[in-house]
Amino acid sequence: MQAMRVMSALSQATRWKVYQELVAKLPEGMTAGDIARAVGMSPNGMTPHFAILSAAGLVSSEKVGRTVTYRAETEPVAELSDFLTDAVARGRAARTSNASSITRIKD
């Protein structure tokens, strides 16, 4: 289920760009205003995007005074990457195995 939330959150262009910006600024993070400027949106327009990214575990935030700093969380993406890497490896192994079986039958 977490993989679906991660993929869904990152499938939208603005959220993908926000996540890329935040990863590039690790470990410091970015303020909401800096992120909004980086992606060409108003800070108020960013609120729903931050909510979705947060719900997927992709960003964390820290409020100090009136300033909110957002940071990318990479573990959910690492878990998805591990799953996809394993799936690709299994698929390649299955295709190689099937190709070998077909070759042996023809011989």
XYZ file of N, CA and C in Angstrom:
321
model
N 0.816 -1.190 0.000
C 0.000 0.000 0.000
C 0.868 1.265 0.000
N 1.986 1.264 0.742
C 2.884 2.419 0.773
C 3.428 2.708 -0.626
N 3.749 1.666 -1.372
C 4.276 1.858 -2.729
C 3.259 2.592 -3.597
N 1.988 2.263 -3.448
C 0.946 2.921 -4.228
C 0.849 4.405 -3.859
N 0.959 4.721 -2.573
C 0.904 6.125 -2.153
C 2.106 6.906 -2.703
N 3.264 6.288 -2.680
C 4.465 6.942 -3.197
C 4.319 7.199 -4.694
N 3.937 6.173 -5.433
C 3.805 6.339 -6.882
C 2.713 7.352 -7.229
N 1.613 7.305 -6.506
C 0.523 8.247 -6.757
C 0.960 9.681 -6.466
N 1.630 9.876 -5.347
C 2.079 11.223 -4.977
C 3.064 11.781 -5.998
N 3.958 10.965 -6.483
C 4.993 11.434 -7.403
C 4.545 11.457 -8.859
N 3.345 10.946 -9.140
C 2.872 10.903 -10.525
C 2.365 12.263 -11.013
N 2.196 13.205 -10.120
C 1.733 14.539 -10.490
C 2.959 15.436 -10.693
N 2.977 16.196 -11.773
C 4.176 16.939 -12.186
C 4.700 17.910 -11.124
N 3.821 18.662 -10.489
C 4.293 19.621 -9.484
C 4.903 18.909 -8.294
N 4.252 17.859 -7.819
C 4.797 17.124 -6.667
C 6.116 16.456 -7.026
N 6.242 15.959 -8.233
C 7.506 15.360 -8.678
C 8.617 16.411 -8.629
N 8.328 17.603 -9.140
C 9.316 18.682 -9.138
C 9.666 19.100 -7.709
N 8.660 19.214 -6.834
C 8.903 19.557 -5.428
C 9.835 18.525 -4.805
N 9.540 17.248 -5.031
C 10.367 16.195 -4.437
C 11.797 16.275 -4.972
N 11.952 16.499 -6.264
C 13.292 16.628 -6.843
C 14.050 17.791 -6.205
N 13.382 18.917 -6.045
C 14.009 20.088 -5.427
C 14.444 19.780 -3.998
N 13.568 19.113 -3.249
C 13.885 18.799 -1.851
C 15.034 17.799 -1.733
N 15.067 16.821 -2.612
C 16.181 15.858 -2.589
C 17.490 16.582 -2.883
N 17.459 17.500 -3.829
C 18.671 18.249 -4.182
C 19.159 19.119 -3.022
N 18.270 19.481 -2.121
C 18.630 20.356 -0.997
C 18.846 19.593 0.310
N 18.928 18.271 0.249
C 19.204 17.502 1.465
C 20.606 17.812 1.962
N 20.860 17.883 3.233
C 19.933 17.648 4.334
C 19.244 18.917 4.837
N 19.595 20.085 4.261
C 19.084 21.346 4.799
C 17.575 21.499 4.661
N 17.031 21.127 3.510
C 15.621 21.344 3.245
C 15.379 22.722 2.665
N 14.106 23.041 2.486
C 13.721 24.321 1.891
C 12.468 24.837 2.583
N 12.329 26.156 2.610
C 11.101 26.732 3.136
C 10.007 26.609 2.080
N 8.773 26.738 2.530
C 7.633 26.648 1.613
C 7.741 27.706 0.518
N 8.144 28.912 0.896
C 8.291 29.985 -0.094
C 9.355 29.688 -1.135
N 10.483 29.138 -0.696
C 11.558 28.787 -1.635
C 11.109 27.678 -2.588
N 10.374 26.715 -2.060
C 9.876 25.628 -2.909
C 8.887 26.176 -3.925
N 7.976 27.010 -3.463
C 6.976 27.597 -4.360
C 7.648 28.357 -5.503
N 8.662 29.162 -5.181
C 9.388 29.892 -6.220
C 10.084 28.935 -7.178
N 10.673 27.867 -6.645
C 11.403 26.914 -7.481
C 10.499 26.210 -8.487
N 9.236 26.005 -8.106
C 8.321 25.290 -9.004
C 7.322 26.221 -9.687
N 7.445 27.537 -9.440
C 6.605 28.509 -10.114
C 5.161 28.551 -9.646
N 4.953 28.398 -8.345
C 3.606 28.456 -7.782
C 3.574 29.440 -6.618
N 2.365 29.773 -6.194
C 2.225 30.601 -4.999
C 2.374 29.703 -3.773
N 2.884 30.234 -2.667
C 3.014 29.411 -1.452
C 1.685 28.805 -1.003
N 0.579 29.558 -1.126
C -0.721 29.015 -0.735
C -1.145 27.840 -1.614
N -0.758 27.861 -2.872
C -1.091 26.780 -3.794
C -0.336 25.498 -3.505
N 0.693 25.599 -2.677
C 1.521 24.432 -2.370
C 0.911 23.543 -1.290
N 0.006 24.075 -0.495
C -0.534 23.350 0.660
C -1.046 21.955 0.324
N -1.902 21.797 -0.708
C -2.378 20.435 -1.002
C -1.258 19.499 -1.451
N -0.277 20.033 -2.140
C 0.846 19.206 -2.594
C 1.674 18.711 -1.400
N 1.932 19.611 -0.447
C 2.655 19.205 0.760
C 1.875 18.147 1.537
N 0.559 18.304 1.601
C -0.268 17.335 2.327
C -0.174 15.947 1.706
N -0.221 15.879 0.388
C -0.157 14.579 -0.302
C 1.232 13.969 -0.159
N 2.265 14.774 -0.325
C 3.628 14.268 -0.172
C 3.881 13.807 1.264
N 3.356 14.531 2.223
C 3.505 14.145 3.626
C 2.768 12.845 3.921
N 1.544 12.710 3.404
C 0.757 11.498 3.631
C 1.444 10.267 3.043
N 2.209 10.457 1.974
C 2.945 9.356 1.357
C 4.282 9.108 2.058
N 4.613 9.925 3.052
C 5.872 9.762 3.784
C 7.072 10.322 3.051
N 6.824 11.153 2.038
C 7.910 11.650 1.199
C 8.524 12.956 1.673
N 7.818 13.683 2.535
C 8.386 14.913 3.083
C 8.077 14.999 4.571
N 8.964 15.650 5.260
C 8.731 15.987 6.665
C 8.864 17.495 6.777
N 8.310 18.037 7.831
C 8.391 19.489 7.999
C 8.742 19.820 9.443
N 9.365 20.972 9.591
C 9.737 21.462 10.913
C 9.401 22.946 10.956
N 8.605 23.332 11.932
C 8.221 24.731 12.072
C 9.059 25.376 13.166
N 9.721 26.469 12.808
C 10.487 27.263 13.756
C 9.980 28.686 13.611
N 9.286 29.154 14.641
C 8.655 30.471 14.550
C 7.579 30.436 13.485
N 7.691 31.319 12.523
C 6.712 31.360 11.429
C 7.204 30.634 10.185
N 8.402 30.095 10.249
C 9.002 29.461 9.078
C 8.858 27.940 9.145
N 8.362 27.358 8.054
C 8.259 25.907 7.946
C 9.297 25.445 6.933
N 10.157 24.534 7.365
C 11.167 23.962 6.487
C 10.762 22.533 6.157
N 10.775 22.213 4.873
C 10.415 20.882 4.404
C 11.681 20.141 3.980
N 11.703 18.846 4.249
C 12.823 17.987 3.853
C 12.290 16.736 3.168
N 13.033 16.268 2.178
C 12.677 15.021 1.506
C 12.975 13.854 2.426
N 12.090 12.886 2.420
C 12.310 11.612 3.103
C 12.522 10.573 2.008
N 13.670 9.929 2.009
C 14.016 9.050 0.898
C 13.721 7.572 1.149
N 13.432 7.193 2.384
C 13.210 5.773 2.674
C 12.024 5.177 1.893
N 10.886 5.873 1.791
C 9.792 5.280 1.009
C 10.180 5.043 -0.453
N 10.973 5.932 -1.020
C 11.410 5.762 -2.405
C 12.434 4.627 -2.487
N 13.281 4.498 -1.477
C 14.252 3.399 -1.450
C 13.540 2.056 -1.393
N 12.490 1.972 -0.589
C 11.722 0.726 -0.502
C 11.067 0.396 -1.836
N 10.502 1.402 -2.498
C 9.899 1.189 -3.813
C 10.970 0.784 -4.819
N 12.109 1.434 -4.767
C 13.215 1.101 -5.660
C 13.684 -0.340 -5.458
N 13.798 -0.767 -4.201
C 14.197 -2.152 -3.910
C 13.199 -3.134 -4.504
N 11.903 -2.853 -4.329
C 10.871 -3.728 -4.867
C 10.961 -3.795 -6.394
N 11.084 -2.637 -7.044
C 11.138 -2.615 -8.502
C 12.406 -3.287 -9.033
N 13.515 -3.083 -8.351
C 14.765 -3.732 -8.759
C 14.630 -5.244 -8.692
N 14.027 -5.736 -7.606
C 13.793 -7.172 -7.460
C 12.849 -7.687 -8.546
N 11.787 -6.936 -8.832
C 10.825 -7.359 -9.856
C 11.489 -7.448 -11.224
N 12.334 -6.481 -11.543
C 13.037 -6.497 -12.824
C 13.984 -7.698 -12.897
N 14.713 -7.946 -11.819
C 15.640 -9.083 -11.797
C 14.890 -10.404 -11.978
N 13.753 -10.553 -11.297
C 12.959 -11.770 -11.445
C 12.430 -11.913 -12.869
N 11.987 -10.812 -13.449
C 11.494 -10.850 -14.821
C 12.580 -11.246 -15.806
N 13.764 -10.698 -15.624
C 14.889 -11.051 -16.505
C 15.258 -12.514 -16.351
N 15.285 -12.990 -15.111
C 15.619 -14.396 -14.867
C 14.572 -15.305 -15.502
N 13.310 -14.925 -15.396
C 12.241 -15.740 -15.983
C 12.361 -15.766 -17.499
N 12.642 -14.620 -18.111
C 12.787 -14.587 -19.572
C 13.983 -15.408 -20.014
N 15.094 -15.313 -19.276
C 16.289 -16.088 -19.612
C 15.999 -17.583 -19.483
N 15.310 -17.958 -18.426
C 14.954 -19.356 -18.203
C 14.031 -19.860 -19.305
N 13.044 -19.080 -19.677
C 12.120 -19.469 -20.734
C 12.827 -19.562 -22.073
N 13.736 -18.637 -22.351
C 14.483 -18.669 -23.608
C 15.352 -19.916 -23.670
N 15.963 -20.305 -22.559
C 16.794 -21.512 -22.524
C 15.948 -22.747 -22.758
N 14.771 -22.809 -22.196
C 13.868 -23.944 -22.358
C 13.427 -24.077 -23.802
N 13.120 -22.949 -24.422
C 12.683 -22.994 -25.824
C 13.824 -23.449 -26.704
N 15.043 -22.981 -26.443
C 16.199 -23.376 -27.241
C 16.441 -24.880 -27.109
N 16.339 -25.414 -25.890
C 16.573 -26.836 -25.678
C 15.500 -27.696 -26.394
N 14.301 -27.233 -26.415
C 13.246 -27.993 -27.081
C 13.494 -28.038 -28.566
N 13.989 -26.965 -29.174
C 14.263 -26.935 -30.605
C 15.423 -27.854 -30.967
N 16.374 -28.028 -30.057
C 17.584 -28.825 -30.358
C 17.273 -30.253 -30.490
